[in-house]
Short mmCIF file of C-alpha atoms in Angstrom, two decimals:
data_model
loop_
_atom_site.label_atom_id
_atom_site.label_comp_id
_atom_site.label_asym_id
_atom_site.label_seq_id
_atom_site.Cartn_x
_atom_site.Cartn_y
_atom_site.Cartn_z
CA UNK A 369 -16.22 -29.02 -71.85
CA UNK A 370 -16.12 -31.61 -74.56
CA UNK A 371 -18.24 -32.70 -78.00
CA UNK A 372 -21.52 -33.57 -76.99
CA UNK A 373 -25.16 -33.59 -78.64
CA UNK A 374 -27.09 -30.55 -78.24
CA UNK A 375 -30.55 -30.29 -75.75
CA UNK A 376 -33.11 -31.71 -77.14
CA UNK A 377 -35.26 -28.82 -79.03
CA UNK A 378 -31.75 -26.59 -79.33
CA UNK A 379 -31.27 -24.97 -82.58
CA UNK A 380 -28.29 -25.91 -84.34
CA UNK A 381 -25.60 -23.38 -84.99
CA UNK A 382 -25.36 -21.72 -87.69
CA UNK A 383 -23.11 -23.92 -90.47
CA UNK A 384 -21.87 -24.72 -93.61
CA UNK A 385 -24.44 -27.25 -94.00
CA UNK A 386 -27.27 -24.48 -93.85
CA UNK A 387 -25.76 -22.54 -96.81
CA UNK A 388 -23.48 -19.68 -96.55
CA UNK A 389 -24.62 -16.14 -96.83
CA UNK A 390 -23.53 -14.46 -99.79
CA UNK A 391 -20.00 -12.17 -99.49
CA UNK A 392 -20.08 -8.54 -99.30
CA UNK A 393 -17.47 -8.75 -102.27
CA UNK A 394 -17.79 -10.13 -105.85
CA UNK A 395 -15.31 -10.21 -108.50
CA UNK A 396 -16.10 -7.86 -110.96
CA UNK A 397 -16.12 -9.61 -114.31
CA UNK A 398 -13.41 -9.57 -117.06
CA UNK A 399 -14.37 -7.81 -120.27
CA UNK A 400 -10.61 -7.07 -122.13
CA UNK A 401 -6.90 -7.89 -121.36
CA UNK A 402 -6.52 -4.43 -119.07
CA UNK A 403 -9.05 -5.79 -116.25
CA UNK A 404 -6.66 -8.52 -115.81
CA UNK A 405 -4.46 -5.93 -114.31
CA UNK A 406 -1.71 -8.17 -116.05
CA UNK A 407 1.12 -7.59 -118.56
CA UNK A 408 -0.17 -9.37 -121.92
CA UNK A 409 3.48 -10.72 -122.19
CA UNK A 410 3.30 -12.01 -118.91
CA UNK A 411 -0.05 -13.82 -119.87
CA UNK A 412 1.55 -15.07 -123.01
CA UNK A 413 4.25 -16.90 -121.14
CA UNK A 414 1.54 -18.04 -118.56
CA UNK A 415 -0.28 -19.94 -121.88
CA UNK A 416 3.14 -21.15 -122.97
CA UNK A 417 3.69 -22.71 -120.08
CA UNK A 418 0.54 -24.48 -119.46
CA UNK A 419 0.88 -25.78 -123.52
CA UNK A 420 4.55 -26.84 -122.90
CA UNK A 421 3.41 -29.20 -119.93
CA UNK A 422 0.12 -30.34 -121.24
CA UNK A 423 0.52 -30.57 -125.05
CA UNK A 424 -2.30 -30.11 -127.32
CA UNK A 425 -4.94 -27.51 -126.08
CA UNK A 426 -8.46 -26.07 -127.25
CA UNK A 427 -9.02 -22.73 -126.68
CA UNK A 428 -11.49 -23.22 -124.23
CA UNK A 429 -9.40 -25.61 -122.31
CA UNK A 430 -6.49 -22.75 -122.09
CA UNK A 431 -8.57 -20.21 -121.02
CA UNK A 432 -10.24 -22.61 -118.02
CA UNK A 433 -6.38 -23.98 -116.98
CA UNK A 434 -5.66 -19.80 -116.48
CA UNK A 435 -8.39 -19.15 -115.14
CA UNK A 436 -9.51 -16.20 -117.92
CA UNK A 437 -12.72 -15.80 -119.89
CA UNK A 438 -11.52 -16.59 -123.43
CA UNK A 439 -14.14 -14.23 -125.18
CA UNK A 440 -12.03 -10.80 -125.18
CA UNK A 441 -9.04 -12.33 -123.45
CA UNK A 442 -7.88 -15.51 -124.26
CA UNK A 443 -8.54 -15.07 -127.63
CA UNK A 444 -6.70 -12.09 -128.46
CA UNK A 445 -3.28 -13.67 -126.76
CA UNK A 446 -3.78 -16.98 -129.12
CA UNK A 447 -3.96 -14.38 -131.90
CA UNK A 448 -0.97 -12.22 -130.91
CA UNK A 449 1.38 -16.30 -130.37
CA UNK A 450 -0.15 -17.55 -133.90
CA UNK A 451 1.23 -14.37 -135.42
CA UNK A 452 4.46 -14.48 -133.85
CA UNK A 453 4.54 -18.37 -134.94
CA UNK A 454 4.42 -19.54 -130.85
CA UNK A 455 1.53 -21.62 -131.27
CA UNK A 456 -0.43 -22.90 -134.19
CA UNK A 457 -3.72 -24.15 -135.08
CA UNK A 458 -3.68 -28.59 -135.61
CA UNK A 459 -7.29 -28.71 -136.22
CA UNK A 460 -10.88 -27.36 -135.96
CA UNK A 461 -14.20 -28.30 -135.78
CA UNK A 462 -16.35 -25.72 -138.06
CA UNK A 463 -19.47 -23.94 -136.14
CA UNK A 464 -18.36 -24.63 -132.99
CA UNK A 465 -16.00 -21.09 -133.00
CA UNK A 466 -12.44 -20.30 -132.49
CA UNK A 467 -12.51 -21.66 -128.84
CA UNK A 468 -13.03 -25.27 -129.87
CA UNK A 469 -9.56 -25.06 -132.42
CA UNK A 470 -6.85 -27.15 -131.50
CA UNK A 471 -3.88 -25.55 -130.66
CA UNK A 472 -0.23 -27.05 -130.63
CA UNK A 473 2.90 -25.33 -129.16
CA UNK A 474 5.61 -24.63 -132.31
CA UNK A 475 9.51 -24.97 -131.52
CA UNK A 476 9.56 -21.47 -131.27
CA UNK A 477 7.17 -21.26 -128.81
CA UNK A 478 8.99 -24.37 -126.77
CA UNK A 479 11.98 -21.76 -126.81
CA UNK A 480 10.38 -19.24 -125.41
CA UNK A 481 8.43 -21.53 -122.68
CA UNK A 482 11.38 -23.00 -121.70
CA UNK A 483 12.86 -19.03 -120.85
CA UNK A 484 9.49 -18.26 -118.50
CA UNK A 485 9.90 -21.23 -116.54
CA UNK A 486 13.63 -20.66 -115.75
CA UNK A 487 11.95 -17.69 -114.10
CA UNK A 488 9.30 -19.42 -112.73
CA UNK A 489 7.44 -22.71 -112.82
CA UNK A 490 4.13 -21.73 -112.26
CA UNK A 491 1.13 -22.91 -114.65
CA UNK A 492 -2.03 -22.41 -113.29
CA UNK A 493 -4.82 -19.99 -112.44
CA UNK A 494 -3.82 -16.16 -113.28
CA UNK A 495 -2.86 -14.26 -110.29
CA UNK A 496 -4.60 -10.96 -109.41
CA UNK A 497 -2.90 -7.93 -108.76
CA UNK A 498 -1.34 -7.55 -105.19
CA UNK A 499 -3.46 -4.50 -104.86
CA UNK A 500 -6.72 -5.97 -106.18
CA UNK A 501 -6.20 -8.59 -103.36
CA UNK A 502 -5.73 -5.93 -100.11
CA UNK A 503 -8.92 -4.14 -101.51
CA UNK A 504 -10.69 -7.34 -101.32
CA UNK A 505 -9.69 -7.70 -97.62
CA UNK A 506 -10.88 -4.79 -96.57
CA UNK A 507 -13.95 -4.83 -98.22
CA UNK A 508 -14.89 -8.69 -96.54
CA UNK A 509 -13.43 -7.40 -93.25
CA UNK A 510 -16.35 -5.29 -92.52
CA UNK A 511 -18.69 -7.65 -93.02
CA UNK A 512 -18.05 -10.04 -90.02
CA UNK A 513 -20.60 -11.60 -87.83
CA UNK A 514 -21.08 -9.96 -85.10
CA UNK A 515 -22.46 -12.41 -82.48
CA UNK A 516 -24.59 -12.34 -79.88
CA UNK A 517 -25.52 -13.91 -76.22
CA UNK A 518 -28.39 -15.92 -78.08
CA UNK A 519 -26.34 -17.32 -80.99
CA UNK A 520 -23.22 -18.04 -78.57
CA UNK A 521 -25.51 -20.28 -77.02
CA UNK A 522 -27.05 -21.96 -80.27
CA UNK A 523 -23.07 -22.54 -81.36
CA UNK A 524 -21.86 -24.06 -77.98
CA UNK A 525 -24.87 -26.14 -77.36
CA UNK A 526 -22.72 -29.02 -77.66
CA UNK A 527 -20.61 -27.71 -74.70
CA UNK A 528 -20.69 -27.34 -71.70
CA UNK A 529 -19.14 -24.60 -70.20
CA UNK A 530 -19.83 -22.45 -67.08
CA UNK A 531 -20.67 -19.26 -67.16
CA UNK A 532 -18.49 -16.98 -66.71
CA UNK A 533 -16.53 -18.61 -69.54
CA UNK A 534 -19.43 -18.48 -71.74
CA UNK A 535 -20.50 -14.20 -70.92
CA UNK A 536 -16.10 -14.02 -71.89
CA UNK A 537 -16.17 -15.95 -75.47
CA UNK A 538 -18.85 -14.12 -77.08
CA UNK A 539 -17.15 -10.15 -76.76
CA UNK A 540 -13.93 -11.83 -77.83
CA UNK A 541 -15.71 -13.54 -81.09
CA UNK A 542 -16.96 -9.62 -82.15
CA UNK A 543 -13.10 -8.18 -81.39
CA UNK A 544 -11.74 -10.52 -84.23
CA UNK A 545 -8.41 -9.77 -83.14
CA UNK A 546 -6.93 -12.40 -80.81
CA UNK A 547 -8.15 -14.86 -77.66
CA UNK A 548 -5.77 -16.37 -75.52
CA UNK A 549 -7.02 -19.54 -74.55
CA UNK A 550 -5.45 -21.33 -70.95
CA UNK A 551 -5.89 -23.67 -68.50
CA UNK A 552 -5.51 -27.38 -67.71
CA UNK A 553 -5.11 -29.94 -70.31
CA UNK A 554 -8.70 -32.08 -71.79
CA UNK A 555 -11.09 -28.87 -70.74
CA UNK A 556 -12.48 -28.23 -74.09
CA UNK A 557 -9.93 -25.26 -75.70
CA UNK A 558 -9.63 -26.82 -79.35
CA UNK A 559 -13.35 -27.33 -79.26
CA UNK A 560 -14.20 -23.79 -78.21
CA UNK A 561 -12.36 -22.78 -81.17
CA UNK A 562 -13.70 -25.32 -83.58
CA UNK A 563 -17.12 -24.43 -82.59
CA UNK A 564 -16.72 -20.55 -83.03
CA UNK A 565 -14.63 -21.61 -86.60
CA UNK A 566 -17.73 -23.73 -87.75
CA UNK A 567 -19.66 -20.53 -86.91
CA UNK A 568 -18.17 -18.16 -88.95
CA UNK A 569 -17.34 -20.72 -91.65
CA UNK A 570 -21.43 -20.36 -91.91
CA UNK A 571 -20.13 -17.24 -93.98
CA UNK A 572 -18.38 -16.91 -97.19
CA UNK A 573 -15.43 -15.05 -99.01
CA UNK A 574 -13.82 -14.66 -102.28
CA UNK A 575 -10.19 -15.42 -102.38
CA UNK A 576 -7.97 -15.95 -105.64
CA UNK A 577 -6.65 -18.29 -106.71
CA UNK A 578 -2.75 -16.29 -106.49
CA UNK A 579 -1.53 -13.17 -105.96
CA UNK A 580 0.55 -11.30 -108.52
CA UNK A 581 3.38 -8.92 -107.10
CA UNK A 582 6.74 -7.64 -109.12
CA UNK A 583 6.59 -10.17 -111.59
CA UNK A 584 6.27 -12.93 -108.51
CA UNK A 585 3.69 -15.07 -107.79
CA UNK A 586 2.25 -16.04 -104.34
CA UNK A 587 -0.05 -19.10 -104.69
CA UNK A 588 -2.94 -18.55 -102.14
CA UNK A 589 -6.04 -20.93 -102.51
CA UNK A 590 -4.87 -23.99 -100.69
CA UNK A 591 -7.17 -26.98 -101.33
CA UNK A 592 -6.31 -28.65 -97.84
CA UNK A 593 -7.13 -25.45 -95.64
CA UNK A 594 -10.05 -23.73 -97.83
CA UNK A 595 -13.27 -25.51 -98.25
CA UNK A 596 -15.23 -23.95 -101.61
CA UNK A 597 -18.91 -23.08 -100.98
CA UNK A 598 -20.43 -26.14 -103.24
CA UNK A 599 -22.03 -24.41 -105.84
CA UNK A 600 -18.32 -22.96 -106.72
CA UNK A 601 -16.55 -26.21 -106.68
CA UNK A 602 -16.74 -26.05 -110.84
CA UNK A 603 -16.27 -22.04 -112.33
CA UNK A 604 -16.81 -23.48 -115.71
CA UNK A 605 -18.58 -25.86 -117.96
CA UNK A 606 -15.89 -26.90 -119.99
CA UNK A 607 -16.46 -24.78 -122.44
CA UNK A 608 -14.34 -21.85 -121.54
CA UNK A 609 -17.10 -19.53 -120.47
CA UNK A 610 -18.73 -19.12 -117.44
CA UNK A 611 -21.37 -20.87 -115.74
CA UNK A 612 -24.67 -19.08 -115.61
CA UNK A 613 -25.00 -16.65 -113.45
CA UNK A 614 -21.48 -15.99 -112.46
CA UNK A 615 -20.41 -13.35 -114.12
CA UNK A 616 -17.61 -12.27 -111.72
CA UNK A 617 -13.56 -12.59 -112.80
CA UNK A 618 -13.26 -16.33 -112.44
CA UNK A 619 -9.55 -16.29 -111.11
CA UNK A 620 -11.21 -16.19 -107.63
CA UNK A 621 -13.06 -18.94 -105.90
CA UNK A 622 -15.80 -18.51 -103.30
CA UNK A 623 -15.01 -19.72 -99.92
CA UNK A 624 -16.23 -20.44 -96.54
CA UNK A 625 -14.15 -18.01 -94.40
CA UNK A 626 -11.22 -20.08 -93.13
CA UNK A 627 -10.69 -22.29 -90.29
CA UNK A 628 -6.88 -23.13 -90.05
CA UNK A 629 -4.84 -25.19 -87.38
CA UNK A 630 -1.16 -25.06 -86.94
CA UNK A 631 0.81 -26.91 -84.11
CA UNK A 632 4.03 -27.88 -83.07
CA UNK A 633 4.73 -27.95 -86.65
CA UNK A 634 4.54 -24.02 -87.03
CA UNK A 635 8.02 -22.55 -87.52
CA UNK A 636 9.29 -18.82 -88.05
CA UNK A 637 9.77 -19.54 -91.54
CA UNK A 638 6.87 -21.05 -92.17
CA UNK A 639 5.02 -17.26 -91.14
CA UNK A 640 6.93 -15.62 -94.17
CA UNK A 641 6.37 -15.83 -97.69
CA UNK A 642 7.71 -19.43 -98.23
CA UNK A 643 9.49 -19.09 -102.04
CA UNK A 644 10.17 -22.68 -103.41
CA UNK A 645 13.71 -22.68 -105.10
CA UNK A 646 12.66 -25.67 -108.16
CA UNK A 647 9.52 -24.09 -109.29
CA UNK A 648 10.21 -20.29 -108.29
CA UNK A 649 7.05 -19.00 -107.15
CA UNK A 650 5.68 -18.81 -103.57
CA UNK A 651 3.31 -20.38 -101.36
CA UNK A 652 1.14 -17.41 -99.11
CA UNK A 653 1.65 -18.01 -94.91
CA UNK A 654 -0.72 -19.21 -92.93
CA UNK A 655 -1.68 -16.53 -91.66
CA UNK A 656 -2.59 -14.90 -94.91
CA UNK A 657 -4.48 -18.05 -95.81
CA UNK A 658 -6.18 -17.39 -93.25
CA UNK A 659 -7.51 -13.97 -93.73
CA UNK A 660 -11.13 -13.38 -93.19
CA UNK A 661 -11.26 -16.26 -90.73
CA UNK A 662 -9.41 -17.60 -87.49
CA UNK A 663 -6.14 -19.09 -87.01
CA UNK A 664 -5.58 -21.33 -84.63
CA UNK A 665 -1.72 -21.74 -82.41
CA UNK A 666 -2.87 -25.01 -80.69
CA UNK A 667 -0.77 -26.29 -78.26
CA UNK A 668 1.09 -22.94 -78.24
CA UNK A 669 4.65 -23.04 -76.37
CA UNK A 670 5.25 -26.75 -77.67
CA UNK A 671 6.78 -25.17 -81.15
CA UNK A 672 10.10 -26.19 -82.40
CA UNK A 673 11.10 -22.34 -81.85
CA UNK A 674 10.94 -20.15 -78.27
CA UNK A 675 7.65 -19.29 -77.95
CA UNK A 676 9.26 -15.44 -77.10
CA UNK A 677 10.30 -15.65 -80.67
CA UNK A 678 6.96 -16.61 -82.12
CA UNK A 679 5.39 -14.15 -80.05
CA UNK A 680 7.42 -11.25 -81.19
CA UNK A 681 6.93 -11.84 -84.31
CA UNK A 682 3.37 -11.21 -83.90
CA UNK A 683 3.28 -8.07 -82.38
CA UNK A 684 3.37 -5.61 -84.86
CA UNK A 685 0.73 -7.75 -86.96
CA UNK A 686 -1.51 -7.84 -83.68
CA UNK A 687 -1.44 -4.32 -82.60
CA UNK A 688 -1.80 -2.34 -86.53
CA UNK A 689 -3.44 -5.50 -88.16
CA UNK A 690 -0.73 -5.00 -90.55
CA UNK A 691 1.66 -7.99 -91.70
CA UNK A 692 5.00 -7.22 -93.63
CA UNK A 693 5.98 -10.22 -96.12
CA UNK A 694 9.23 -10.73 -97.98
CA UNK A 695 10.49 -11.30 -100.97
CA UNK A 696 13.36 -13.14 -101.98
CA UNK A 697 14.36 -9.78 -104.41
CA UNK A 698 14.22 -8.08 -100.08
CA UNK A 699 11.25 -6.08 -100.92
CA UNK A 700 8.53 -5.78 -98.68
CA UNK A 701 5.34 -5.96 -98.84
CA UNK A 702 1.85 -4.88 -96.77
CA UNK A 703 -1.01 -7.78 -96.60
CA UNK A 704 -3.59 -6.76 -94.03
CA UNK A 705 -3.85 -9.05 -91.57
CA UNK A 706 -7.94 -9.55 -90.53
CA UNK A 707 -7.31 -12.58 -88.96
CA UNK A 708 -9.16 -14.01 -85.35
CA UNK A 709 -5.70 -15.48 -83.95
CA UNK A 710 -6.74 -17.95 -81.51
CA UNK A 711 -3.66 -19.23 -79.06
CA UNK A 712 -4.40 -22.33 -76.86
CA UNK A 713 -1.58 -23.62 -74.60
CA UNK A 714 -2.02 -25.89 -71.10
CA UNK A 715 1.16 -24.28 -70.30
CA UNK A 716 1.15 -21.57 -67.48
CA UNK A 717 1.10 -18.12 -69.39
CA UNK A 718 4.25 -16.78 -66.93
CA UNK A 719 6.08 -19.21 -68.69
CA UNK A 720 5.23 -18.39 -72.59
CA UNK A 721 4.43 -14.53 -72.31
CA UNK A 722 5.76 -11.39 -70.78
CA UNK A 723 3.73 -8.26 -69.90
CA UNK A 724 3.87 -6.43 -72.86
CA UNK A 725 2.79 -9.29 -74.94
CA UNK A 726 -0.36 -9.99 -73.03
CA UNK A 727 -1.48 -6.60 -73.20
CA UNK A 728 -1.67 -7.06 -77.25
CA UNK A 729 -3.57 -10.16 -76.74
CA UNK A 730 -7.05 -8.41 -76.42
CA UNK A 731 -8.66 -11.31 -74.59
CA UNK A 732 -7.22 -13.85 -72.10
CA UNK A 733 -9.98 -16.63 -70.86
CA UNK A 734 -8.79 -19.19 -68.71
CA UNK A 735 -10.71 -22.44 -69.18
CA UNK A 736 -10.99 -23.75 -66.18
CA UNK A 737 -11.77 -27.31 -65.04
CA UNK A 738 -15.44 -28.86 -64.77
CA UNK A 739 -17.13 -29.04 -61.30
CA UNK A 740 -18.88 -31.82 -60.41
CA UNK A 741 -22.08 -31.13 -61.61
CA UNK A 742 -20.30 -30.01 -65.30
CA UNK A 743 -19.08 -33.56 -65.45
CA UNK A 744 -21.72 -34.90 -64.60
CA UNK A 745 -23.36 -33.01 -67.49
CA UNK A 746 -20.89 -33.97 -69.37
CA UNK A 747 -20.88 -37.61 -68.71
CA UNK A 748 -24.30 -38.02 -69.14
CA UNK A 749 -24.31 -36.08 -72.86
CA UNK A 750 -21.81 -38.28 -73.88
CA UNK A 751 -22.89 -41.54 -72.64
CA UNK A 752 -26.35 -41.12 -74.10
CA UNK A 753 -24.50 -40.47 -77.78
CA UNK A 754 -21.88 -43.62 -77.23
CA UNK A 755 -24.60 -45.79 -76.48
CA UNK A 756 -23.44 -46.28 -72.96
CA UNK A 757 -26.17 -46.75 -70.11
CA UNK A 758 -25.62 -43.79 -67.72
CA UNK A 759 -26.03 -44.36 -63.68
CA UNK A 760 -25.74 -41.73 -61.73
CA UNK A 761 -24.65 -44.94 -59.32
CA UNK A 762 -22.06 -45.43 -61.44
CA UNK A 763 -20.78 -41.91 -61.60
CA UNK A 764 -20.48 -41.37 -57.62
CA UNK A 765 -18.44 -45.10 -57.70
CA UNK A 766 -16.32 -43.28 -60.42
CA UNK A 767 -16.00 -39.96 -59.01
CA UNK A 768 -15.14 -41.36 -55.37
CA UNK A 769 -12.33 -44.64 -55.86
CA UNK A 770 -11.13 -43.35 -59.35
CA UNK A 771 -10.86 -39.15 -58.49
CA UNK A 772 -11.39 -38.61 -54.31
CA UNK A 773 -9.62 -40.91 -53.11
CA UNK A 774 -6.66 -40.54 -55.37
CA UNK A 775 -6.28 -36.95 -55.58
CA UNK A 776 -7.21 -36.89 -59.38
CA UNK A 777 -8.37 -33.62 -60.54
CA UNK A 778 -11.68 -33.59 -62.90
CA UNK A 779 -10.94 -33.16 -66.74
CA UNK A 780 -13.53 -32.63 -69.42
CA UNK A 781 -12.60 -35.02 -71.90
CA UNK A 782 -12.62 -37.93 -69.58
CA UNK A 783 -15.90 -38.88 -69.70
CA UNK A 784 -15.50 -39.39 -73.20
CA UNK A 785 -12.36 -41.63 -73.36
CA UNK A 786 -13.88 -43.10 -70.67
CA UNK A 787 -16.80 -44.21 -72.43
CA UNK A 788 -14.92 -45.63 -75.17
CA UNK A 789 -13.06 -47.79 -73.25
CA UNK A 790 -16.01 -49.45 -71.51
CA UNK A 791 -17.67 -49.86 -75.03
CA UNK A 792 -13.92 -51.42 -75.93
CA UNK A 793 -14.29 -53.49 -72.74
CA UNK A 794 -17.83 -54.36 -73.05
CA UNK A 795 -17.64 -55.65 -76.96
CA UNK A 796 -14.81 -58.04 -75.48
CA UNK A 797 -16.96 -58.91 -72.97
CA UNK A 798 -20.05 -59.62 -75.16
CA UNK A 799 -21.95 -57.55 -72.46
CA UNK A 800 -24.34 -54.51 -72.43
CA UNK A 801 -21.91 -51.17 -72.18
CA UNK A 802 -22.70 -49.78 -69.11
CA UNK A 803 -21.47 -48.03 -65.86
CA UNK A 804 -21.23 -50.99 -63.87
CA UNK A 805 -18.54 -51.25 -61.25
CA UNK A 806 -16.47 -53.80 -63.00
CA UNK A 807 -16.31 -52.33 -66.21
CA UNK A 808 -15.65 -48.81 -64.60
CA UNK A 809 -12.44 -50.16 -62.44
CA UNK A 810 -11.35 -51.66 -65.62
CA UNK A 811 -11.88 -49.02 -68.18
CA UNK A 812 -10.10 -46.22 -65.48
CA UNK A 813 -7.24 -49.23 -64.65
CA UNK A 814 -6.72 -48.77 -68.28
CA UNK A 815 -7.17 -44.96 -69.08
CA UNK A 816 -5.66 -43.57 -65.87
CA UNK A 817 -1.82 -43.62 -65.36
CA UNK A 818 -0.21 -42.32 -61.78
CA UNK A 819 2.00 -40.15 -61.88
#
């Protein structure tokens, strides 16, 4: 079970590169201050802000930094700080409208900036209503792909996997609740999930940019873990309005539903609202990044916390598809959790889980090692992509002084480290990579360590 090219005359799977069908869900657009959902003194304080750290504005450029159309919006909260002597006008260009006057912060309004951001530092996109948000969830929820036998195959073409495995992935794809990925170490379990990722990632989402709740902010949109669909990557043209054609409320950004990986790095902590002290305003968890999508717990059990911990605190989220955050104030709050949680250990399950855990994990699929003829398979797929000349002469000299007679149990992802150490070996060499004796005894003298 490893990366490998697909049969020749396969169709490829369904991807981010083919375009991304359109979401279920669109913004509605913003026509006055009350579809913001917002307090207009909040929004003052927001512009404030964004003035006190970046100096001289337009009013075009203030309304793109927040995220707000200025026509209706933006405009009437300039009007409402000029009065009060916040902000004033430094210049303007005639004919080109109010939007294109410059507008400088006053001391008054440096005051009053200076107040908001001992409250909080954030200067950015407006946030959308926490209840704006859930609605969206559940809206883009029921919208999932639901897969089938025949795409299954077209998105793990470029494994191989027997298949009993196979018949087991696709039902647990269409539960979108949780798979519980096992087995050996090198058999393919990160790849399963990256390949079922990429094929929901062939849909998209709107997320916002932040989430407003009791005056707090949670920042969701996370440039490292969201990937915009490409025609969103710019909302506007610079001049405060929208591009054509998107008339939607642009404090959201279009999305390919997520793919996110957490490790040994994932803490308890880090599956709670995470509030930064300096610039008091909070960053969403990953699991509610990951909303709409999958989240993947690879190399689960090798956390810095008991995995009995981690696992309780997934329960409840698990079994009502609920998730309870909290504030720093102690309030809590409901996010729905429509997440595909995807947990891949090597580590026996007896040792990580109890009972009652693993009957909230909806589908357990052991991923077994590859028999001979999967390796084979395997071997041969990747040699033909490395450039490496495959012998099936070769392959029985491999299999028999390197695996038989040493007791060494098959792995999938051998044939590929393999094959980059004889292309290593051979380039040193100045010779043709190939599955020659010599270059196999050395390449497996230098992969293989006994134990």
């Amino acid at each position: 079970m490893t990366n490998a090219p697909m049969k020749p005359g396969a169709k490829p799977a369904p991807s981010a590169a083919t375009g991304p069908s359109a979401p279920p869900f669109t913004p509605p657009p913003i026509v006055n201050l009350e579809d913001t959902g917002l307090s207009p003194l909040w929004l003052q304080d927001l512009i404030l802000k964004v003035m006190y750290f970046q100096g001289y504005l337009t009013g075009y450029k203030i309304a793109e930094e927040i995220a707000l159309p200025f026509s209706g919006v933006v405009d009437q909260i300039l009007e409402t700080l000029k009065r009060e002597k916040l902000i004033e006008v430094r210049s303007s260009q005639m004919g080109l409208g109010e939007g294109a006057y410059l507008y400088a912060i006053t001391g008054a309004g440096i005051s009053r900036a200076r107040e908001a951001l001992e409250r909080s530092q954030y200067a950015g996109p407006a946030p959308v209503p926490l209840g704006i948000y859930v609605e969206s969830v559940l809206r883009q929820a029921r919208s999932r792909v639901q897969v089938t036998s025949r795409v299954m195959r077209q998105v793990l073409s470029g494994l191989v996997l027997n298949e009993n495995t196979f018949q087991a992935l696709g039902p647990a794809v269409n539960s979108g609740t949780s798979i519980f990925l096992y087995g050996p170490p090198g058999n393919g379990k990160t790849s399963i999930a990256r390949a079922i990722g990429n094929m929901l990632q062939a849909q998209s989402i709107y997320i916002p940019y932040a989430i407003y709740v009791d005056g707090q902010v949670i920042k969701l949109y996370d440039s490292v873990n969201h990937k915009l669909v490409q025609e969103e990557d710019t909302t506007y043209q610079g001049t405060g309005t929208l591009k054509a054609g998107s008339r939607r409320d642009p404090r959201w950004v279009r999305i390919h539903r997520p793919f996110i990986v957490t490790g040994g790095e994932l803490t308890l902590a880090g599956l709670d609202l995470v509030f930064d002290d300096t610039l008091k305003y909070y960053e969403a968890p990953f699991q509610v990044k990951a909303n709409g999508g999958i989240l993947l717990i690879d190399d689960f059990g090798r956390q810095m916390v008991r995995p009995r911990d981690l696992l309780n605190r997934w329960i409840v989220p698990l079994e009502n598809r609920i998730d309870y955050l909290t504030l720093h104030t102690g309030r809590k709050i409901e996010i729905p959790f429509d997440v595909l949680v995807v947990f891949s250990t090597n580590l026996p399950p007896k040792e990580l889980v109890d009972e009652a855990f693993l009957r909230r994990l909806r589908h357990k699929i052991e991923i077994q090692d590859p028999t001979y003829e999967e390796y084979r398979e395997i071997f041969r797929r990747v040699a033909a992509a490395k450039g490496v000349t495959y012998s099936d002469q070769g392959l029985a000299y491999l299999l028999q002084e390197w695996y038989v007679k040493r007791n060494r149990k098959l792995r999938a992802n051998h044939p590929r480290d393999l094959c980059d150490q004889i292309l290593d070996i051979a380039g040193y060499l100045n010779v043709e990579p190939e599955m020659s004796r010599e270059l196999i005894d050395r390449a497996a003298k230098s992969y293989f360590v006994e134990l």
